[in-house]
């Protein structure tokens, strides 16, 4: 069984541009969550998708948006990039989102905004 | 809202030393508690978890006990190895999403360096 894979691994963008990050969930997993991890900090919850619907959202502005596809893969889109958006973006997949559900993380996409 | 507080690092130990990384939490409900580990250049890996009060999670020699009375979930290992060098994150899971799902709330992480 394949794990969670994210692409690209590294990305450099200019302030004001738009970016799309991609995540393939682990086989059989129907839930994908996205997290932002700033340097030296813990991951912060952005949003979660369950069976193609947004299941909840953290304290991030609307320029952070997402999609989940019928095969449960997912995209994170960020518009009007700001310097503070520079971070490691982590995708986690799980089977459902119960309280005790284990989330499996990808290796992340390192986004640098200049 | 929910929050997790971890001891600041880096923590530097000699090989075979005893490890404790403190973690306390604040939550309105009855969360599940987790420790994740992040090796350089990698994503997060689940190390252990506990789902209710007095549960002990354990894996690879690491242990943590869910203490509801002190709202703590301290990570311990009796004898660390150089290969344990990584960043350790304490996290809680508490149902709170509008769609009924749960999210993870993480601490800021504690870097562990183990030297020969």
Short mmCIF file of N, CA and C in Angstrom, two decimals, chain A residues 21-114:
data_model
loop_
_atom_site.label_atom_id
_atom_site.label_comp_id
_atom_site.label_asym_id
_atom_site.label_seq_id
_atom_site.Cartn_x
_atom_site.Cartn_y
_atom_site.Cartn_z
N UNK A 21 -0.87 23.13 -4.46
CA UNK A 21 -0.14 22.00 -3.90
C UNK A 21 -1.03 20.76 -4.00
N UNK A 22 -0.40 19.61 -4.22
CA UNK A 22 -1.17 18.39 -4.45
C UNK A 22 -0.83 17.30 -3.44
N UNK A 23 -1.83 16.47 -3.19
CA UNK A 23 -1.69 15.39 -2.21
C UNK A 23 -2.44 14.17 -2.69
N UNK A 24 -1.76 13.04 -2.70
CA UNK A 24 -2.41 11.76 -2.96
C UNK A 24 -2.54 11.04 -1.64
N UNK A 25 -3.76 10.72 -1.28
CA UNK A 25 -3.99 10.08 0.02
C UNK A 25 -3.59 8.62 -0.02
N UNK A 26 -3.41 8.07 1.17
CA UNK A 26 -3.09 6.64 1.26
C UNK A 26 -4.29 5.83 0.76
N UNK A 27 -3.97 4.71 0.15
CA UNK A 27 -5.00 3.86 -0.43
C UNK A 27 -6.10 3.55 0.57
N UNK A 28 -7.35 3.80 0.16
CA UNK A 28 -8.49 3.49 1.01
C UNK A 28 -8.91 4.61 1.95
N UNK A 29 -8.09 5.66 2.04
CA UNK A 29 -8.42 6.77 2.93
C UNK A 29 -9.34 7.77 2.24
N UNK A 30 -10.41 8.21 2.94
CA UNK A 30 -11.38 9.10 2.34
C UNK A 30 -11.35 10.51 2.92
N UNK A 31 -10.43 10.76 3.83
CA UNK A 31 -10.37 12.06 4.50
C UNK A 31 -8.97 12.65 4.35
N UNK A 32 -8.91 13.91 3.98
CA UNK A 32 -7.62 14.59 3.84
C UNK A 32 -7.66 15.89 4.63
N UNK A 33 -6.61 16.11 5.39
CA UNK A 33 -6.46 17.36 6.14
C UNK A 33 -5.18 18.05 5.70
N UNK A 34 -5.20 19.37 5.72
CA UNK A 34 -4.02 20.15 5.37
C UNK A 34 -3.58 20.96 6.58
N UNK A 35 -2.26 21.04 6.76
CA UNK A 35 -1.67 21.79 7.85
C UNK A 35 -0.55 22.67 7.32
N UNK A 36 -0.39 23.83 7.98
CA UNK A 36 0.73 24.72 7.69
C UNK A 36 1.70 24.68 8.86
N UNK A 37 2.97 24.43 8.57
CA UNK A 37 3.99 24.39 9.62
C UNK A 37 5.03 25.45 9.34
N UNK A 38 4.97 26.55 10.06
CA UNK A 38 6.00 27.59 9.94
C UNK A 38 7.27 27.10 10.61
N UNK A 39 8.37 27.69 10.24
CA UNK A 39 9.67 27.26 10.75
C UNK A 39 9.71 27.35 12.27
N UNK A 40 10.08 26.24 12.90
CA UNK A 40 10.19 26.21 14.35
C UNK A 40 8.88 26.14 15.10
N UNK A 41 7.80 25.91 14.38
CA UNK A 41 6.47 25.85 15.00
C UNK A 41 5.82 24.49 14.77
N UNK A 42 4.73 24.26 15.49
CA UNK A 42 3.95 23.06 15.24
C UNK A 42 2.99 23.29 14.09
N UNK A 43 2.52 22.23 13.47
CA UNK A 43 1.56 22.37 12.38
C UNK A 43 0.26 23.02 12.84
N UNK A 44 -0.29 23.87 11.97
CA UNK A 44 -1.57 24.53 12.22
C UNK A 44 -2.59 24.02 11.21
N UNK A 45 -3.77 23.65 11.69
CA UNK A 45 -4.83 23.09 10.86
C UNK A 45 -5.38 24.14 9.91
N UNK A 46 -5.42 23.78 8.60
CA UNK A 46 -5.99 24.69 7.61
C UNK A 46 -7.45 24.30 7.32
N UNK A 47 -7.64 23.11 6.80
CA UNK A 47 -8.99 22.57 6.58
C UNK A 47 -8.93 21.07 6.35
N UNK A 48 -10.13 20.48 6.32
CA UNK A 48 -10.26 19.04 6.13
C UNK A 48 -11.35 18.75 5.10
N UNK A 49 -11.11 17.73 4.29
CA UNK A 49 -12.09 17.28 3.32
C UNK A 49 -12.45 15.83 3.59
N UNK A 50 -13.75 15.57 3.54
CA UNK A 50 -14.26 14.22 3.73
C UNK A 50 -15.21 13.94 2.58
N UNK A 51 -14.89 12.92 1.80
CA UNK A 51 -15.72 12.54 0.65
C UNK A 51 -16.10 13.75 -0.19
N UNK A 52 -15.11 14.53 -0.53
CA UNK A 52 -15.19 15.66 -1.45
C UNK A 52 -15.86 16.91 -0.89
N UNK A 53 -16.23 16.89 0.39
CA UNK A 53 -16.85 18.07 1.01
C UNK A 53 -15.93 18.62 2.09
N UNK A 54 -15.89 19.96 2.22
CA UNK A 54 -15.11 20.54 3.30
C UNK A 54 -15.80 20.22 4.63
N UNK A 55 -15.03 19.66 5.53
CA UNK A 55 -15.55 19.15 6.80
C UNK A 55 -15.29 20.11 7.96
N UNK A 56 -14.50 21.12 7.71
CA UNK A 56 -14.15 22.05 8.77
C UNK A 56 -12.94 22.85 8.35
N UNK A 57 -12.74 23.99 9.00
CA UNK A 57 -11.71 24.93 8.59
C UNK A 57 -11.09 25.58 9.82
N UNK A 58 -9.80 25.79 9.75
CA UNK A 58 -9.11 26.50 10.81
C UNK A 58 -9.12 27.99 10.56
N UNK A 59 -8.29 28.70 11.29
CA UNK A 59 -8.28 30.16 11.24
C UNK A 59 -7.38 30.67 10.11
N UNK A 60 -7.78 30.38 8.90
CA UNK A 60 -7.03 30.82 7.72
C UNK A 60 -7.98 31.60 6.82
N UNK A 61 -7.44 32.63 6.12
CA UNK A 61 -8.31 33.48 5.28
C UNK A 61 -8.82 32.72 4.05
N UNK A 62 -9.84 33.28 3.41
CA UNK A 62 -10.47 32.61 2.25
C UNK A 62 -9.52 32.41 1.07
N UNK A 63 -8.40 33.12 1.04
CA UNK A 63 -7.49 32.91 -0.10
C UNK A 63 -6.82 31.53 -0.03
N UNK A 64 -7.01 30.84 1.09
CA UNK A 64 -6.63 29.43 1.20
C UNK A 64 -7.88 28.61 0.86
N UNK A 65 -7.81 27.85 -0.20
CA UNK A 65 -8.96 27.04 -0.60
C UNK A 65 -8.48 25.66 -1.00
N UNK A 66 -9.44 24.75 -1.12
CA UNK A 66 -9.04 23.38 -1.43
C UNK A 66 -10.09 22.63 -2.22
N UNK A 67 -9.69 21.44 -2.63
CA UNK A 67 -10.57 20.54 -3.34
C UNK A 67 -10.23 19.12 -2.94
N UNK A 68 -11.24 18.26 -3.00
CA UNK A 68 -10.95 16.83 -2.93
C UNK A 68 -11.64 16.16 -4.12
N UNK A 69 -10.96 15.26 -4.74
CA UNK A 69 -11.44 14.63 -5.97
C UNK A 69 -12.07 13.27 -5.66
N UNK A 70 -12.81 12.71 -6.63
CA UNK A 70 -13.46 11.41 -6.38
C UNK A 70 -12.51 10.31 -5.95
N UNK A 71 -11.24 10.39 -6.35
CA UNK A 71 -10.29 9.36 -5.90
C UNK A 71 -9.67 9.73 -4.54
N UNK A 72 -10.18 10.79 -3.92
CA UNK A 72 -9.81 11.27 -2.59
C UNK A 72 -8.47 12.00 -2.56
N UNK A 73 -7.84 12.19 -3.70
CA UNK A 73 -6.68 13.06 -3.70
C UNK A 73 -7.16 14.49 -3.48
N UNK A 74 -6.22 15.39 -3.21
CA UNK A 74 -6.64 16.73 -2.81
C UNK A 74 -5.67 17.79 -3.31
N UNK A 75 -6.16 19.00 -3.41
CA UNK A 75 -5.34 20.16 -3.73
C UNK A 75 -5.55 21.25 -2.70
N UNK A 76 -4.48 21.97 -2.44
CA UNK A 76 -4.53 23.19 -1.64
C UNK A 76 -4.13 24.33 -2.55
N UNK A 77 -4.98 25.34 -2.64
CA UNK A 77 -4.70 26.51 -3.44
C UNK A 77 -4.55 27.73 -2.53
N UNK A 78 -3.53 28.51 -2.82
CA UNK A 78 -3.34 29.75 -2.08
C UNK A 78 -3.21 30.89 -3.09
N UNK A 79 -4.09 31.86 -2.98
CA UNK A 79 -4.06 33.03 -3.86
C UNK A 79 -3.35 34.19 -3.19
N UNK A 80 -2.91 35.15 -4.01
CA UNK A 80 -2.32 36.38 -3.49
C UNK A 80 -1.30 36.10 -2.40
N UNK A 81 -0.29 35.32 -2.74
CA UNK A 81 0.70 34.87 -1.77
C UNK A 81 1.35 36.03 -1.02
N UNK A 82 1.55 35.81 0.26
CA UNK A 82 2.24 36.77 1.12
C UNK A 82 3.52 36.12 1.65
N UNK A 83 4.45 36.97 2.09
CA UNK A 83 5.72 36.44 2.59
C UNK A 83 5.50 35.46 3.74
N UNK A 84 4.51 35.75 4.59
CA UNK A 84 4.23 34.90 5.76
C UNK A 84 3.65 33.54 5.38
N UNK A 85 3.32 33.35 4.12
CA UNK A 85 2.83 32.03 3.68
C UNK A 85 3.98 31.04 3.50
N UNK A 86 5.20 31.53 3.59
CA UNK A 86 6.36 30.63 3.51
C UNK A 86 6.32 29.64 4.66
N UNK A 87 6.28 28.36 4.34
CA UNK A 87 6.11 27.33 5.37
C UNK A 87 6.20 25.96 4.72
N UNK A 88 6.18 24.93 5.57
CA UNK A 88 6.03 23.55 5.11
C UNK A 88 4.53 23.23 5.17
N UNK A 89 3.98 22.78 4.06
CA UNK A 89 2.56 22.43 4.01
C UNK A 89 2.44 20.91 4.03
N UNK A 90 1.73 20.43 5.02
CA UNK A 90 1.59 19.00 5.25
C UNK A 90 0.18 18.54 4.94
N UNK A 91 0.10 17.43 4.28
CA UNK A 91 -1.17 16.78 3.99
C UNK A 91 -1.23 15.52 4.85
N UNK A 92 -2.39 15.24 5.40
CA UNK A 92 -2.57 14.02 6.19
C UNK A 92 -3.84 13.33 5.72
N UNK A 93 -3.77 12.03 5.55
CA UNK A 93 -4.97 11.29 5.16
C UNK A 93 -5.35 10.30 6.26
N UNK A 94 -6.63 9.97 6.28
CA UNK A 94 -7.13 9.03 7.28
C UNK A 94 -8.40 8.38 6.74
N UNK A 95 -8.79 7.31 7.40
CA UNK A 95 -10.05 6.66 7.07
C UNK A 95 -11.08 7.21 8.03
N UNK A 96 -11.88 8.15 7.56
CA UNK A 96 -12.78 8.86 8.44
C UNK A 96 -12.01 9.86 9.29
N UNK A 97 -12.71 10.47 10.21
CA UNK A 97 -12.06 11.47 11.07
C UNK A 97 -12.56 11.34 12.50
N UNK A 98 -12.63 10.11 12.97
CA UNK A 98 -13.04 9.89 14.35
C UNK A 98 -12.00 10.37 15.33
N UNK A 99 -12.40 10.43 16.58
CA UNK A 99 -11.54 11.00 17.61
C UNK A 99 -10.21 10.27 17.73
N UNK A 100 -10.22 8.97 17.52
CA UNK A 100 -9.02 8.17 17.71
C UNK A 100 -8.35 7.77 16.41
N UNK A 101 -8.83 8.35 15.33
CA UNK A 101 -8.32 7.98 14.02
C UNK A 101 -6.88 8.41 13.84
N UNK A 102 -6.05 7.52 13.32
CA UNK A 102 -4.67 7.87 13.05
C UNK A 102 -4.58 8.59 11.72
N UNK A 103 -3.91 9.72 11.71
CA UNK A 103 -3.66 10.47 10.50
C UNK A 103 -2.26 10.13 10.00
N UNK A 104 -2.13 9.88 8.71
CA UNK A 104 -0.85 9.56 8.09
C UNK A 104 -0.41 10.77 7.28
N UNK A 105 0.79 11.26 7.57
CA UNK A 105 1.27 12.49 6.96
C UNK A 105 2.19 12.21 5.77
N UNK A 106 2.12 13.11 4.79
CA UNK A 106 3.09 13.12 3.72
C UNK A 106 4.35 13.84 4.16
N UNK A 107 5.32 13.91 3.25
CA UNK A 107 6.61 14.50 3.60
C UNK A 107 6.57 16.02 3.53
N UNK A 108 5.48 16.56 2.94
CA UNK A 108 5.31 18.00 2.92
C UNK A 108 5.81 18.67 1.67
N UNK A 109 5.31 19.87 1.42
CA UNK A 109 5.79 20.76 0.36
C UNK A 109 6.34 22.01 1.02
N UNK A 110 7.61 22.29 0.75
CA UNK A 110 8.25 23.49 1.31
C UNK A 110 8.01 24.64 0.34
N UNK A 111 7.19 25.60 0.76
CA UNK A 111 6.87 26.78 -0.05
C UNK A 111 7.66 27.97 0.46
N UNK A 112 8.36 28.62 -0.44
CA UNK A 112 9.08 29.85 -0.12
C UNK A 112 8.50 30.97 -0.96
N UNK A 113 8.06 32.03 -0.32
CA UNK A 113 7.52 33.20 -1.03
C UNK A 113 8.53 34.34 -0.91
N UNK A 114 8.94 34.85 -2.07
CA UNK A 114 9.96 35.91 -2.07
C UNK A 114 9.40 37.22 -2.64
#
